[in-house]
Tab-separated table of C-alpha atoms and ligand atoms in Angstrom:
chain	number	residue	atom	x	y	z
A	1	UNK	CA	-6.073	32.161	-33.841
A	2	UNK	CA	-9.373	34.089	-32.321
A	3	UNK	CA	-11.024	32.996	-29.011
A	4	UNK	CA	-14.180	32.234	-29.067
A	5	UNK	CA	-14.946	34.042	-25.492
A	6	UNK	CA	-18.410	32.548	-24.106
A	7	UNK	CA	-17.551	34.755	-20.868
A	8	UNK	CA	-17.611	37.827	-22.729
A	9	UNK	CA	-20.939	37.291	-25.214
A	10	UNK	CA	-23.026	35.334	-21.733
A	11	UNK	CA	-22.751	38.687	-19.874
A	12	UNK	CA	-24.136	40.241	-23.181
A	13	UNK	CA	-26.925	37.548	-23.957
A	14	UNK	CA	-27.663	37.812	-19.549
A	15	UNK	CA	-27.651	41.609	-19.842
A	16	UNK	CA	-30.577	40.975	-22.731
A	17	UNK	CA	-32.379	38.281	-21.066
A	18	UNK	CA	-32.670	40.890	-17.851
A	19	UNK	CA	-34.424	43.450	-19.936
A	20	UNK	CA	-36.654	40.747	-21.842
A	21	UNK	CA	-37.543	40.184	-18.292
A	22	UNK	CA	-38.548	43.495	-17.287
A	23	UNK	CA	-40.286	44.002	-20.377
A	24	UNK	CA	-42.414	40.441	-19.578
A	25	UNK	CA	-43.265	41.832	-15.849
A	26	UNK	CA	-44.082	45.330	-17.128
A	27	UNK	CA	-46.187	44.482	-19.992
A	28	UNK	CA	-47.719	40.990	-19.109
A	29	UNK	CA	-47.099	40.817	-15.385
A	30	UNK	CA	-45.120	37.266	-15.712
A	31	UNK	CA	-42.082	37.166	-13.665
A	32	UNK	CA	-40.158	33.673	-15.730
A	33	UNK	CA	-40.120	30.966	-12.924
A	34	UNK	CA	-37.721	28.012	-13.108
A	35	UNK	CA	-37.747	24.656	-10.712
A	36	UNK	CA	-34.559	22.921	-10.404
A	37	UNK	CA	-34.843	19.273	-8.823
A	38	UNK	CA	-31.982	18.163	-7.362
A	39	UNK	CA	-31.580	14.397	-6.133
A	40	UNK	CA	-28.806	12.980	-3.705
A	41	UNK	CA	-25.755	15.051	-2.640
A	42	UNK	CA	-23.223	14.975	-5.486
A	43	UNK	CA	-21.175	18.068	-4.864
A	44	UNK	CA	-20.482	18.957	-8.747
A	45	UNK	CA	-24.279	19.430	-9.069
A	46	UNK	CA	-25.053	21.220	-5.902
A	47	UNK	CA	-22.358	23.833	-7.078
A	48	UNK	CA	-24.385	23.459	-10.565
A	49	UNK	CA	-27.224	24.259	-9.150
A	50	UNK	CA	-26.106	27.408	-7.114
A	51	UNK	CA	-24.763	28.616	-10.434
A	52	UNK	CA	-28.135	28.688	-12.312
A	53	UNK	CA	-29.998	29.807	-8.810
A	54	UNK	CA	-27.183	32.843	-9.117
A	55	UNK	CA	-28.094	33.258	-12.850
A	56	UNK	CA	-31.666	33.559	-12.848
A	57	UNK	CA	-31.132	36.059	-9.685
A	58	UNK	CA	-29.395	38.281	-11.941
A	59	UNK	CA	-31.497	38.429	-14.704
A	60	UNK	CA	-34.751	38.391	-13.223
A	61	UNK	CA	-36.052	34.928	-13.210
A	62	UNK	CA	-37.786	33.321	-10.438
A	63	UNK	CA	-36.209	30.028	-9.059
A	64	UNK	CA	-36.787	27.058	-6.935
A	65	UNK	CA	-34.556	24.361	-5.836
A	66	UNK	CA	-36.196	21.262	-4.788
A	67	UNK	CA	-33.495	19.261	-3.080
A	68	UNK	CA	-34.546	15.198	-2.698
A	69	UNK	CA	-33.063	12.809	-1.023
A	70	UNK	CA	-31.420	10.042	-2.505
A	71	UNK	CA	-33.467	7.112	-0.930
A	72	UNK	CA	-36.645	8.585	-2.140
A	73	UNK	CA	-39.178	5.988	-4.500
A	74	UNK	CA	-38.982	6.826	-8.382
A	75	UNK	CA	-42.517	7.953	-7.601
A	76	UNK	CA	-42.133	10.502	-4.919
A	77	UNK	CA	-39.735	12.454	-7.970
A	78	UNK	CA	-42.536	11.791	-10.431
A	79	UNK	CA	-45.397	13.195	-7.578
A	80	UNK	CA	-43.397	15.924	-7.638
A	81	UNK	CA	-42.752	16.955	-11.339
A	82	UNK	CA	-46.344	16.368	-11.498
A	83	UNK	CA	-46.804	18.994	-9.321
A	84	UNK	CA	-44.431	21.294	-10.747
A	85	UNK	CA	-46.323	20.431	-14.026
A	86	UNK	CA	-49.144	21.971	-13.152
A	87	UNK	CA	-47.888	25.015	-11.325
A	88	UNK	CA	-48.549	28.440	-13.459
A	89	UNK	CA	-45.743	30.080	-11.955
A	90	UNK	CA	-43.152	27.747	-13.170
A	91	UNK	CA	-42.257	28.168	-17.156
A	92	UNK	CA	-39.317	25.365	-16.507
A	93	UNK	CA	-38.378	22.648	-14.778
A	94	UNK	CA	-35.016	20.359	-14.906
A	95	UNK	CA	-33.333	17.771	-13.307
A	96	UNK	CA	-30.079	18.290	-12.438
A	97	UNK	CA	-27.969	15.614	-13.799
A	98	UNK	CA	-26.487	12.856	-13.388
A	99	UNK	CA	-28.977	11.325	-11.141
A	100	UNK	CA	-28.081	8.674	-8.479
A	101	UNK	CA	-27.333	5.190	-10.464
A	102	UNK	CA	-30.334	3.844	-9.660
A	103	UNK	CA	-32.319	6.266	-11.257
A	104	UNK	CA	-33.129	5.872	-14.857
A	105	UNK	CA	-32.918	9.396	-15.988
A	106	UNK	CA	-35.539	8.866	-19.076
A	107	UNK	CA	-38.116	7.841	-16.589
A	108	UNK	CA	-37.934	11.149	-14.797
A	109	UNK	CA	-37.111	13.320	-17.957
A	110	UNK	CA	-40.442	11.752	-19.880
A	111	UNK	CA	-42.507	13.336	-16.650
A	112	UNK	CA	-41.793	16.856	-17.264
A	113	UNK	CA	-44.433	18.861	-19.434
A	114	UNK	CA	-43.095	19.153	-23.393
A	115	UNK	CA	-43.231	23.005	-22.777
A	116	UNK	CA	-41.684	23.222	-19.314
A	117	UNK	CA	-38.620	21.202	-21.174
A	118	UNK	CA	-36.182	23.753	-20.683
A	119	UNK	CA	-33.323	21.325	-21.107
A	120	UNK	CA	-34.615	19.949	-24.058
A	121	UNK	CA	-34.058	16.409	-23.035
A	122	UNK	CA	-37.888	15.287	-23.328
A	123	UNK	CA	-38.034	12.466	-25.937
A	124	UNK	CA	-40.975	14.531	-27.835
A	125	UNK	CA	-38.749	17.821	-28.017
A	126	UNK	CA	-35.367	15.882	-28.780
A	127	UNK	CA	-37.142	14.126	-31.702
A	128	UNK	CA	-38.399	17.652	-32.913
A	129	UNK	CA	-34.731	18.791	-32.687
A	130	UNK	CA	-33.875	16.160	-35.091
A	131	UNK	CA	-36.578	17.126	-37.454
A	132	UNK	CA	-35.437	20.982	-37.433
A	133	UNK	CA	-38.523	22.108	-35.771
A	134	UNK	CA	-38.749	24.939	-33.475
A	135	UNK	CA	-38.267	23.197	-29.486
A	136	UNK	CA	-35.839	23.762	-26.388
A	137	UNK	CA	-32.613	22.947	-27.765
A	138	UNK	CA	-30.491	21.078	-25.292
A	139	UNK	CA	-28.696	24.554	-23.669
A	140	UNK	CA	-24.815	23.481	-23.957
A	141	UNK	CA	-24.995	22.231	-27.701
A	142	UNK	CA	-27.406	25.362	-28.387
A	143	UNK	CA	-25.036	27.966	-26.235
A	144	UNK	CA	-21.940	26.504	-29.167
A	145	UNK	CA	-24.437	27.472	-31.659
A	146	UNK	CA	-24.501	31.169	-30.525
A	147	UNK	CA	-20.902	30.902	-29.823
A	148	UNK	CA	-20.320	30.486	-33.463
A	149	UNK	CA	-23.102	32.362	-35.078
A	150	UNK	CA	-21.920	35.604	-32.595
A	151	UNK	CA	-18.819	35.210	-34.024
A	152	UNK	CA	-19.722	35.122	-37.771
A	153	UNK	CA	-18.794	31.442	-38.252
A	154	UNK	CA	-20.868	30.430	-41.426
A	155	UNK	CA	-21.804	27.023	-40.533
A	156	UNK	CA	-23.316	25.695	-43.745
A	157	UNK	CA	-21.117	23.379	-45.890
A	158	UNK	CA	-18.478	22.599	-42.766
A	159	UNK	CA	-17.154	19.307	-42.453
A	160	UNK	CA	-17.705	19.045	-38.901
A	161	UNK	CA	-16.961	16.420	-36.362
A	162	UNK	CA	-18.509	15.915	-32.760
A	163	UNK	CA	-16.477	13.793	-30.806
A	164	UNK	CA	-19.164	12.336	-28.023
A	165	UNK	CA	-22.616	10.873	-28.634
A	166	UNK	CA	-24.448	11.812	-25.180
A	167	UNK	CA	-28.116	12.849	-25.413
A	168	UNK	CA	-26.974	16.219	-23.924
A	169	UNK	CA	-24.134	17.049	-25.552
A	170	UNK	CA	-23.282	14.569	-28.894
A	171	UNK	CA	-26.311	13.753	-29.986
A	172	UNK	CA	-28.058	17.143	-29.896
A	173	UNK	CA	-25.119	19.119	-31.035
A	174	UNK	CA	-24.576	16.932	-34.129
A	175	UNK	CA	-28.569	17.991	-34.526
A	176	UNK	CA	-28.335	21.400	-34.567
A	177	UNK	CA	-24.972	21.253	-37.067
A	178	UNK	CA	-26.707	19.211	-39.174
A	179	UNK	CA	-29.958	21.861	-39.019
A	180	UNK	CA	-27.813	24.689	-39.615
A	181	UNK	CA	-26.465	23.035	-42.887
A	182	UNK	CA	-23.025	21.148	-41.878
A	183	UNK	CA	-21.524	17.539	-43.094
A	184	UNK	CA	-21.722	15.835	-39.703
A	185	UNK	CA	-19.040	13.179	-38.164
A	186	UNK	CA	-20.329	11.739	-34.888
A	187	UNK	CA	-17.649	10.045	-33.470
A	188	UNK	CA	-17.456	8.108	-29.790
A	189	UNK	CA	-16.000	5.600	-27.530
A	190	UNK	CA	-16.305	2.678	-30.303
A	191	UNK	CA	-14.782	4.936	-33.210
A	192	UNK	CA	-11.878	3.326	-34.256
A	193	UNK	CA	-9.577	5.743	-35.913
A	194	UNK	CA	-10.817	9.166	-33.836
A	195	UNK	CA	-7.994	11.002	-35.691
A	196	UNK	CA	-8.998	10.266	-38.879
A	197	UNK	CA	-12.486	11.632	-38.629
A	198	UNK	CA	-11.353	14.756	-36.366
A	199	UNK	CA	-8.095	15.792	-39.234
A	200	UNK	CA	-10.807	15.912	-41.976
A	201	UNK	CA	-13.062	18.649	-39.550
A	202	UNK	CA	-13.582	22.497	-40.499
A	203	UNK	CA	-14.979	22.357	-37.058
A	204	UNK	CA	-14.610	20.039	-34.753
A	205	UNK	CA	-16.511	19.808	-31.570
A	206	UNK	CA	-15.289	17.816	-28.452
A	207	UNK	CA	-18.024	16.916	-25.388
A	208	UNK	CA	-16.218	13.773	-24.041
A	209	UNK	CA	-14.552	14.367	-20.838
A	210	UNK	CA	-10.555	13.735	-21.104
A	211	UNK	CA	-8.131	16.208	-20.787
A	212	UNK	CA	-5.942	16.287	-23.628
A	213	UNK	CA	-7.686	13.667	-26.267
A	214	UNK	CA	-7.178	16.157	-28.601
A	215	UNK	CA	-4.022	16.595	-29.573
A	216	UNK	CA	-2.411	18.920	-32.189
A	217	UNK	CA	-1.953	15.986	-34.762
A	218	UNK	CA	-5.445	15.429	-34.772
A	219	UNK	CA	-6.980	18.736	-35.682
A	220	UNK	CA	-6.499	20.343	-39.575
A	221	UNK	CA	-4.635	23.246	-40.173
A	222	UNK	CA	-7.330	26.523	-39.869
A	223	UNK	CA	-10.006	24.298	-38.221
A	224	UNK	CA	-12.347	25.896	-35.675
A	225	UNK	CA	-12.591	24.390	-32.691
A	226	UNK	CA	-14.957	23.782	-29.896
A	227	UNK	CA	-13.831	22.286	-26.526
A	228	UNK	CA	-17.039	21.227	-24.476
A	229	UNK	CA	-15.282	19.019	-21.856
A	230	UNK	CA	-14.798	19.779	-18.368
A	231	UNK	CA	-11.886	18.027	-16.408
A	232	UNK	CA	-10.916	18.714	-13.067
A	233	UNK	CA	-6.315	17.720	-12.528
A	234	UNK	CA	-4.985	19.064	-9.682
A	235	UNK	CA	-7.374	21.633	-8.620
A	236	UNK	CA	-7.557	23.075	-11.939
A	237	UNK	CA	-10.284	22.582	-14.908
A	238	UNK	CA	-9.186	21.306	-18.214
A	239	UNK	CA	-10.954	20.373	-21.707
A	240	UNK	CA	-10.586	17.773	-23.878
A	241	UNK	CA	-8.372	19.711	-25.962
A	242	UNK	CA	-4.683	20.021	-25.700
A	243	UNK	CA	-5.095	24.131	-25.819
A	244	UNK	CA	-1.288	25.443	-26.476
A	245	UNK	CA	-0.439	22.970	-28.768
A	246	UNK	CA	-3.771	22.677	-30.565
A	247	UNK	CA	-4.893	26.978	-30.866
A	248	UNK	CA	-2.140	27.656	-32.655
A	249	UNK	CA	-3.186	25.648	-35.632
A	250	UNK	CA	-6.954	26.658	-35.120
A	251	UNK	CA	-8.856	30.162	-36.372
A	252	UNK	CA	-11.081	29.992	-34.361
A	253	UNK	CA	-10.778	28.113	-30.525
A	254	UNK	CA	-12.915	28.315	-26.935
A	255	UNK	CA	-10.579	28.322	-23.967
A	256	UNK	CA	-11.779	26.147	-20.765
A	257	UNK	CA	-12.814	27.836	-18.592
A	258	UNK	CA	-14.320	30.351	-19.992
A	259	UNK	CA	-15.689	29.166	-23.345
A	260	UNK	CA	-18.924	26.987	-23.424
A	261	UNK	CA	-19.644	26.549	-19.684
A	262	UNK	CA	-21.078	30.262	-19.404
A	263	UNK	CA	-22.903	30.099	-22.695
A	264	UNK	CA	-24.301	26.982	-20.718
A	265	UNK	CA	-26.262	28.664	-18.433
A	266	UNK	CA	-27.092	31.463	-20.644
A	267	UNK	CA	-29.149	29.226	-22.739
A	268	UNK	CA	-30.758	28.018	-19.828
A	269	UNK	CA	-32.317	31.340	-18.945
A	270	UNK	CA	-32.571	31.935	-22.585
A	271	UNK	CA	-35.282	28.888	-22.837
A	272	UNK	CA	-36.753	29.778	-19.695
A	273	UNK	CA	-37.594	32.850	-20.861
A	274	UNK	CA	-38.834	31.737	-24.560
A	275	UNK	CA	-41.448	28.961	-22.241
A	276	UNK	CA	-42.597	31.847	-19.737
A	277	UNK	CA	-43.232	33.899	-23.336
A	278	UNK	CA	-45.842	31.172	-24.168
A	279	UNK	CA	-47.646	31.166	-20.790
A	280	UNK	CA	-51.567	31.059	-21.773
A	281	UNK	CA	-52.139	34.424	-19.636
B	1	NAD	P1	-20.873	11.220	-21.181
B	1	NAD	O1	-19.913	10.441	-20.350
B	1	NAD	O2	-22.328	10.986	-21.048
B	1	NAD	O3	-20.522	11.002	-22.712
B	1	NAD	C1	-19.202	10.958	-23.149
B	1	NAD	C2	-19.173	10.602	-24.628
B	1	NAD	O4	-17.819	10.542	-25.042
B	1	NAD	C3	-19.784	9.233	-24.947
B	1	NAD	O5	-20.580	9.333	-26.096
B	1	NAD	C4	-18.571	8.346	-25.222
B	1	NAD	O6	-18.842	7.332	-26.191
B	1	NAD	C5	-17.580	9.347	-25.742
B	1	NAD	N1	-16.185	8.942	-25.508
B	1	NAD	C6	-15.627	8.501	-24.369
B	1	NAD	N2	-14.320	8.257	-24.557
B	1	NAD	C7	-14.046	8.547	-25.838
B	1	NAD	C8	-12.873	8.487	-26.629
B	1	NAD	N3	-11.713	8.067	-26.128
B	1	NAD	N4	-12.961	8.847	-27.923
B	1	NAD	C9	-14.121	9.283	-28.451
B	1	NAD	N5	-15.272	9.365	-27.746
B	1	NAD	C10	-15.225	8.993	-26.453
B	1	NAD	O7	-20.515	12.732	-20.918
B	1	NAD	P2	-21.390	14.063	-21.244
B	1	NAD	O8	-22.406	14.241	-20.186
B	1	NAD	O9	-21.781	14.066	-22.668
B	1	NAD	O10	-20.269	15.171	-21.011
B	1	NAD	C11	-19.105	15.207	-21.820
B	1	NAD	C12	-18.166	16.259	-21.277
B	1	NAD	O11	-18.768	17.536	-21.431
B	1	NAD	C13	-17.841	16.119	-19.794
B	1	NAD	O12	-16.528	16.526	-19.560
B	1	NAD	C14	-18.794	17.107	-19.137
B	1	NAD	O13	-18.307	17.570	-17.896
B	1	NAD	C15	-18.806	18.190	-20.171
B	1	NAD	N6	-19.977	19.054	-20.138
B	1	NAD	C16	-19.764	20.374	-20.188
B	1	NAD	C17	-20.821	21.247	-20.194
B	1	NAD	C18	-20.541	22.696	-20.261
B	1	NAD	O14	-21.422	23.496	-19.983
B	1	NAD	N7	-19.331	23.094	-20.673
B	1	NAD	C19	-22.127	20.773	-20.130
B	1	NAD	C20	-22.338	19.401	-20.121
B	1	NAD	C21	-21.248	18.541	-20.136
């Protein structure tokens, strides 16, 4: 069994991203610039946000956090992305999710300008996922791509299984499997045997959000696995994977913390970057 260590290759990819930046300042003058909108008070995305504020600090991207209140009209967030749309300064622009309840997230995420879509959750750049074109990649299922590919996993011909069907985890990650040339299981809340699809994975990818669904029956023998979940038991964070009984059947495995989460935020600066490299200047 080999970790997959996304602590180890995000302080690589952020060391990169800091010289891409001083190379964009030096040779084009653009310092990247990213707006992060933040609605309500949820304390999980307030610490969120801090983290990617931290992030682009450290590698040289420019970033704003516009904090909104919770009781503000659907219309005062879309005035705003509208203006954030048209700022030349700012290459990206997300919405920290989830949003209040009674905010319809695809009404906000439609606002935001197809090449400011950093989080690749824009309708327009999600369908061009799906049709293997070149877009922002949603950054968690894209930061397991570069997990894997750093790590010399050969994707093409896996049988691989992604347990969760979210638009930003599931859904896009089954996208980018099937791109790079897997057989792709997408399994979820209504699958009715989950063990029967996740014992046939090479690879098996878990974004769901309970600690310990995966136990070490369910996974084959040599199977690489992928644990995107985030729990939080007693103070400490979990996966969805039951780690010490499950990595030492795996060959490859991500440990939480420490696995996807920091490739997370890497990909984040990583589009950033690629949408500030396409400013018309
Ligand atoms: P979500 O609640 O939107 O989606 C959960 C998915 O899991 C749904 O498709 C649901 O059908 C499926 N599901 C629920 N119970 C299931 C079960 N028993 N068997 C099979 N499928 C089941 O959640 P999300 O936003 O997609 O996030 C999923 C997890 O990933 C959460 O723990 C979240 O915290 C974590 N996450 C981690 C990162 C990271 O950077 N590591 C980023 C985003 C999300």
């Amino acid at each position: 069994m080999r970790l997959l260590d996304g602590k180890k290759l995000s302080a690589q990819i952020k060391e990169d991203l800091r010289k891409e930046t001083q190379n964009l300042k030096e040779t084009r003058g653009i310092i990247p610039g990213l707006a992060v909108i933040l609605v309500g008070s949820d304390a999980a995305s307030e610490l969120y946000v801090q983290m990617k504020a931290k992030a682009c600090d450290e590698v040289g991207v420019y970033s704003v956090v516009h904090k909104m209140p919770e009781n503000l009209k659907l219309q005062d967030i879309i005035d705003t992305i509208k203006m954030m749309n048209g700022n030349p300064f700012l290459d990206g622009i997300l919405i920290q999710l989830p949003l209040p309840k009674h905010i319809y997230a695809s009404e906000l995420l439609e606002q935001i300008a197809i090449e400011k879509d950093v989080d690749g959750f824009h309708p327009h750049n999600f369908g061009r996922l799906f049709t293997g074109l070149d877009t922002f990649a949603p950054c968690t299922p894209l930061g397991v791509m570069r997990l894997l590919e750093s790590n010399g996993v050969e994707i093409k011909g896996l049988n691989a299984c992604v347990v969760g069907a979210s638009n930003i985890v599931g859904r896009p990650m089954a996208a980018l499997l099937l791109n790079a040339g897997a057989t792709v299981d997408i399994c979820h809340i209504f699958t009715r045997d989950l063990a029967e699809h996740t014992k046939r994975a090479d690879l098996l990818v878990v974004g769901v959000g309970k600690a310990d669904l995966i136990s070490e029956d369910m996974v084959k023998e040599g199977a690489i696995v992928v644990d995107i979940g985030i729990s939080r038991i007693d103070g400490k964070t979990r996966g969805d994977v039951a780690f010490d009984k499950v990595a030492p059947k795996t060959s490859w495995i991500t440990p939480v913390p420490g696995g996807v989460g920091p490739m997370t935020i890497a990909m984040l600066l990583a589009n950033t970057i690629k949408a500030a490299k396409k400013r018309k200047i």
